[in-house]
Coordinates of C-alpha atoms in Angstrom, one line a residue:
Chain E
M1 CA 124.0 94.0 47.0
T2 CA 121.7 92.3 44.6
F3 CA 119.7 89.3 45.3
E4 CA 119.0 87.2 42.3
N5 CA 116.4 84.6 41.8
N6 CA 118.5 81.6 41.1
S7 CA 115.6 79.2 41.3
E8 CA 114.7 80.1 37.7
Q9 CA 118.2 79.8 36.5
N10 CA 119.7 76.8 38.1
G11 CA 117.9 73.7 37.2
K12 CA 120.1 71.7 39.6
E13 CA 119.4 72.9 43.0
V14 CA 121.0 71.9 46.3
A15 CA 119.4 69.0 48.0
G16 CA 118.0 69.9 51.4
E17 CA 117.7 73.5 50.4
G18 CA 114.3 73.1 48.7
S19 CA 113.4 76.7 48.5
T20 CA 109.7 76.5 48.4
S21 CA 109.2 73.0 49.6
G22 CA 107.8 73.5 53.0
V23 CA 104.8 75.3 54.2
G24 CA 103.0 76.9 51.3
G25 CA 105.3 75.5 48.7
A26 CA 104.9 77.1 45.3
T27 CA 104.3 75.6 42.0
A28 CA 106.9 77.8 40.3
S29 CA 110.0 76.1 41.4
G30 CA 108.8 72.9 42.9
S31 CA 109.8 71.0 39.8
E32 CA 113.2 72.6 39.7
L33 CA 114.5 70.8 42.7
G34 CA 116.7 68.3 41.1
G35 CA 116.1 65.1 43.0
G36 CA 114.5 67.2 45.7
G37 CA 112.2 64.6 47.3
A38 CA 111.0 67.1 49.8
A39 CA 109.6 69.3 47.1
N40 CA 106.0 69.0 48.1
T41 CA 106.2 67.5 51.5
G42 CA 105.3 70.5 53.6
V43 CA 102.2 71.4 55.4
G44 CA 100.3 72.6 52.3
D45 CA 100.6 71.4 48.8
A46 CA 100.8 74.4 46.6
T47 CA 99.1 72.8 43.7
Q48 CA 95.9 72.2 45.8
E49 CA 95.8 75.0 48.3
S50 CA 94.0 78.3 47.5
P51 CA 96.0 81.5 46.9
S52 CA 94.5 83.2 50.0
R53 CA 95.6 80.3 52.2
R54 CA 99.1 80.4 50.7
E55 CA 99.3 84.1 51.4
T56 CA 98.2 83.6 55.0
M57 CA 100.8 80.9 55.5
A58 CA 103.4 83.1 53.9
L59 CA 102.5 85.9 56.3
A60 CA 102.7 83.5 59.3
I61 CA 106.1 82.3 58.1
G62 CA 107.2 85.9 57.8
V63 CA 106.1 86.7 61.3
A64 CA 107.8 83.5 62.6
A65 CA 111.0 84.5 60.8
W66 CA 110.9 87.9 62.5
L67 CA 110.2 86.6 66.0
V68 CA 112.9 83.9 65.9
P69 CA 115.7 84.5 63.4
G70 CA 115.9 81.6 61.0
L71 CA 112.6 80.0 62.0
G72 CA 110.9 81.1 58.7
H73 CA 113.5 79.4 56.6
A74 CA 113.5 76.3 58.9
L75 CA 109.7 76.0 58.3
L76 CA 110.4 76.1 54.5
K77 CA 113.1 73.4 55.0
M78 CA 115.9 75.8 54.0
W79 CA 118.2 74.5 56.7
G80 CA 121.4 76.3 55.5
R81 CA 119.7 79.6 55.4
A82 CA 118.0 79.1 58.7
A83 CA 121.2 78.3 60.4
A84 CA 123.0 81.2 58.7
C85 CA 120.2 83.7 59.8
F86 CA 120.1 82.4 63.3
L87 CA 123.9 82.5 63.8
T88 CA 124.6 85.8 62.1
V89 CA 121.8 87.7 63.9
G90 CA 122.8 86.0 67.1
V91 CA 126.5 86.9 66.8
L92 CA 125.6 90.5 66.1
V93 CA 123.2 90.7 69.0
V94 CA 125.6 89.1 71.5
L95 CA 128.6 91.2 70.3
G96 CA 126.5 94.4 70.2
A97 CA 125.1 93.9 73.7
G98 CA 128.5 92.7 75.0
M99 CA 130.1 95.9 73.7
R100 CA 127.5 97.8 75.5
G101 CA 125.8 99.3 72.5
N102 CA 122.7 101.4 72.9
I103 CA 119.5 99.3 72.9
F104 CA 116.7 101.7 72.1
S105 CA 113.4 101.6 73.9
S106 CA 109.9 102.8 72.9
G107 CA 110.2 106.0 75.0
G108 CA 112.6 107.7 72.6
G109 CA 112.6 111.4 72.5
D110 CA 113.4 112.1 68.9
A111 CA 113.1 110.6 65.5
F112 CA 116.5 108.9 65.6
D113 CA 115.6 107.1 68.8
T114 CA 112.4 105.9 67.2
L115 CA 114.3 104.7 64.1
G116 CA 116.9 103.0 66.4
Y117 CA 114.0 101.3 68.2
V118 CA 112.5 100.0 65.0
A119 CA 115.9 98.7 63.9
D120 CA 116.6 97.0 67.2
L121 CA 113.1 95.6 67.3
G122 CA 113.7 94.0 63.9
A123 CA 115.8 91.3 65.8
G124 CA 112.5 89.9 67.1
G125 CA 113.0 87.8 70.2
F126 CA 116.7 88.6 70.2
Y127 CA 115.8 92.1 71.2
F128 CA 115.0 90.8 74.6
V129 CA 118.0 88.6 74.7
A130 CA 120.1 91.7 74.1
R131 CA 118.4 93.5 76.9
S132 CA 119.1 90.6 79.2
I133 CA 122.7 90.5 78.3
E134 CA 123.3 94.2 78.7
K135 CA 122.9 94.4 82.5
F136 CA 124.9 97.5 83.1
G137 CA 123.3 99.7 80.4
A138 CA 124.8 101.3 77.3
D139 CA 128.2 103.0 77.3
V140 CA 128.6 104.9 74.1
S141 CA 131.4 107.1 75.5
H142 CA 133.8 104.7 73.8
A143 CA 134.1 103.5 70.2
N144 CA 133.2 100.0 71.3
G145 CA 129.8 101.1 72.6
D146 CA 129.1 103.0 69.4
Y147 CA 130.1 99.9 67.3
G148 CA 127.8 97.9 69.6
T149 CA 124.9 100.2 68.7
R150 CA 125.5 99.6 65.0
F151 CA 125.9 95.9 65.5
L152 CA 122.5 95.7 67.2
A153 CA 120.8 97.8 64.6
T154 CA 122.4 95.7 61.8
A155 CA 121.1 92.5 63.5
G156 CA 117.6 93.9 63.4
I157 CA 117.7 95.0 59.8
L158 CA 119.4 91.8 58.7
N159 CA 116.6 89.8 60.5
L160 CA 113.9 91.9 58.8
L161 CA 115.6 91.2 55.4
A162 CA 115.7 87.5 56.2
A163 CA 112.1 87.5 57.2
L164 CA 111.1 89.3 54.0
H165 CA 113.1 86.7 52.1
A166 CA 111.3 83.9 53.9
F167 CA 108.0 85.5 53.2
E168 CA 108.7 85.9 49.5
A169 CA 110.0 82.3 49.3
A170 CA 106.8 81.0 50.9
R171 CA 104.8 82.9 48.3
G172 CA 106.8 81.3 45.6
H173 CA 108.1 84.6 44.2
K174 CA 111.7 84.4 45.2
A175 CA 114.1 81.8 46.6
Chain S
M1 CA 148.8 89.4 87.2
R2 CA 149.2 93.2 87.5
L3 CA 145.9 93.7 85.6
K4 CA 144.1 91.3 88.0
R5 CA 145.4 93.3 91.0
R6 CA 144.2 96.5 89.4
E7 CA 140.8 95.1 88.8
G8 CA 140.7 93.9 92.4
I9 CA 141.5 97.4 93.6
R10 CA 138.8 98.9 91.4
R11 CA 136.3 96.3 92.7
D12 CA 137.2 97.2 96.3
R13 CA 136.6 100.8 95.6
G14 CA 133.2 100.0 94.0
M15 CA 134.5 100.8 90.5
I16 CA 133.7 97.4 88.9
D17 CA 135.0 97.3 85.4
T18 CA 132.0 96.7 83.2
S19 CA 133.4 97.7 79.9
G20 CA 132.3 94.5 78.2
I21 CA 133.8 93.2 75.0
R22 CA 136.6 95.3 73.6
L23 CA 137.5 95.2 70.0
S24 CA 139.8 97.3 68.0
H25 CA 138.5 99.2 65.0
F26 CA 139.9 96.6 62.6
Q27 CA 138.5 93.7 64.6
G28 CA 135.1 95.3 64.6
M29 CA 135.1 96.0 60.9
L30 CA 136.4 92.4 60.2
I31 CA 133.7 90.8 62.3
F32 CA 131.0 93.0 60.7
A33 CA 132.2 92.2 57.2
V34 CA 132.4 88.5 57.8
V35 CA 128.9 88.3 59.4
I36 CA 127.2 90.4 56.7
S37 CA 129.1 88.6 53.9
V38 CA 128.0 85.2 55.2
A39 CA 124.4 86.3 55.7
F40 CA 124.1 87.8 52.2
G41 CA 125.9 84.8 50.6
F42 CA 123.4 82.4 52.1
L43 CA 120.4 84.5 51.3
S44 CA 121.3 85.4 47.8
R45 CA 122.9 82.2 46.4
R46 CA 121.8 78.6 46.5
R47 CA 124.7 76.5 45.3
P48 CA 127.6 76.1 47.9
V49 CA 130.2 77.0 45.3
D50 CA 128.4 80.2 44.5
R51 CA 127.9 81.0 48.1
V52 CA 131.6 80.6 48.9
R53 CA 132.5 82.7 45.9
Y54 CA 130.1 85.4 46.9
I55 CA 131.2 85.4 50.5
V56 CA 134.9 85.7 49.6
W57 CA 134.3 88.4 47.1
S58 CA 132.0 90.4 49.4
L59 CA 134.4 90.1 52.3
F60 CA 137.3 91.3 50.1
L61 CA 135.3 94.3 48.9
F62 CA 134.2 95.2 52.4
L63 CA 137.8 95.2 53.7
V64 CA 139.3 97.0 50.7
I65 CA 136.7 99.7 50.6
G66 CA 136.7 100.1 54.4
I67 CA 140.5 100.4 54.6
G68 CA 140.4 102.7 51.6
I69 CA 137.9 105.0 53.2
G70 CA 140.0 105.0 56.3
W71 CA 143.0 106.2 54.3
V72 CA 141.0 108.8 52.5
M73 CA 139.7 110.2 55.8
Y74 CA 143.1 110.1 57.5
P75 CA 144.3 113.6 56.6
F76 CA 141.1 115.1 58.1
S77 CA 141.3 113.2 61.3
R78 CA 143.5 115.8 63.1

């Protein structure tokens, strides 16, 4: 899967999806938002704020995106992406926990448990949602439990990818 | 009706059925493919038309490749 930087190619962007229009908006693509009135309406105007401040804001957005799936994009006023991240990660977590997938914890014995824990923790706050849903513990004796484990890990990795995307968008590098 | 009665018997014996959501292999693959295609489509494309095109194409490839790998592995499954 390749992610391309369409902001440099498509002069006419979608209204309401101002990629870098929110917190820490960038100068790179602010002018490319065709009719995007929200181009510089965020917390910080990119043309005036210092690079270090923008980096700090981008980092905060990345952490917010990790903690609550979709929050980073919502802060950047990318509503479609925010909704998509929230829903896709949410569906995977609910299904994974509902199928009684394995939710790894920090006390894992081997490297695979640790890797699984890191992947699960990528879902941010949804990690604890999954733990609360799965009251009877994991059951990987059936294929469904095994699929659930993969769903949970995928939710975490997908959320990390979305958080990285939000971080890069806030820096103005990618949208 | 019969299923409900069986569940009741299990519950009486303390064997509460907690198997959770049950999906077939194909349903699991289909849901996974749809969710991932939608997420990638929204993250990697900006125009709605491009997103729809990407989602449909990605979903198609997920299913074709998944079923294809299933068929390739079939002779070794027993």
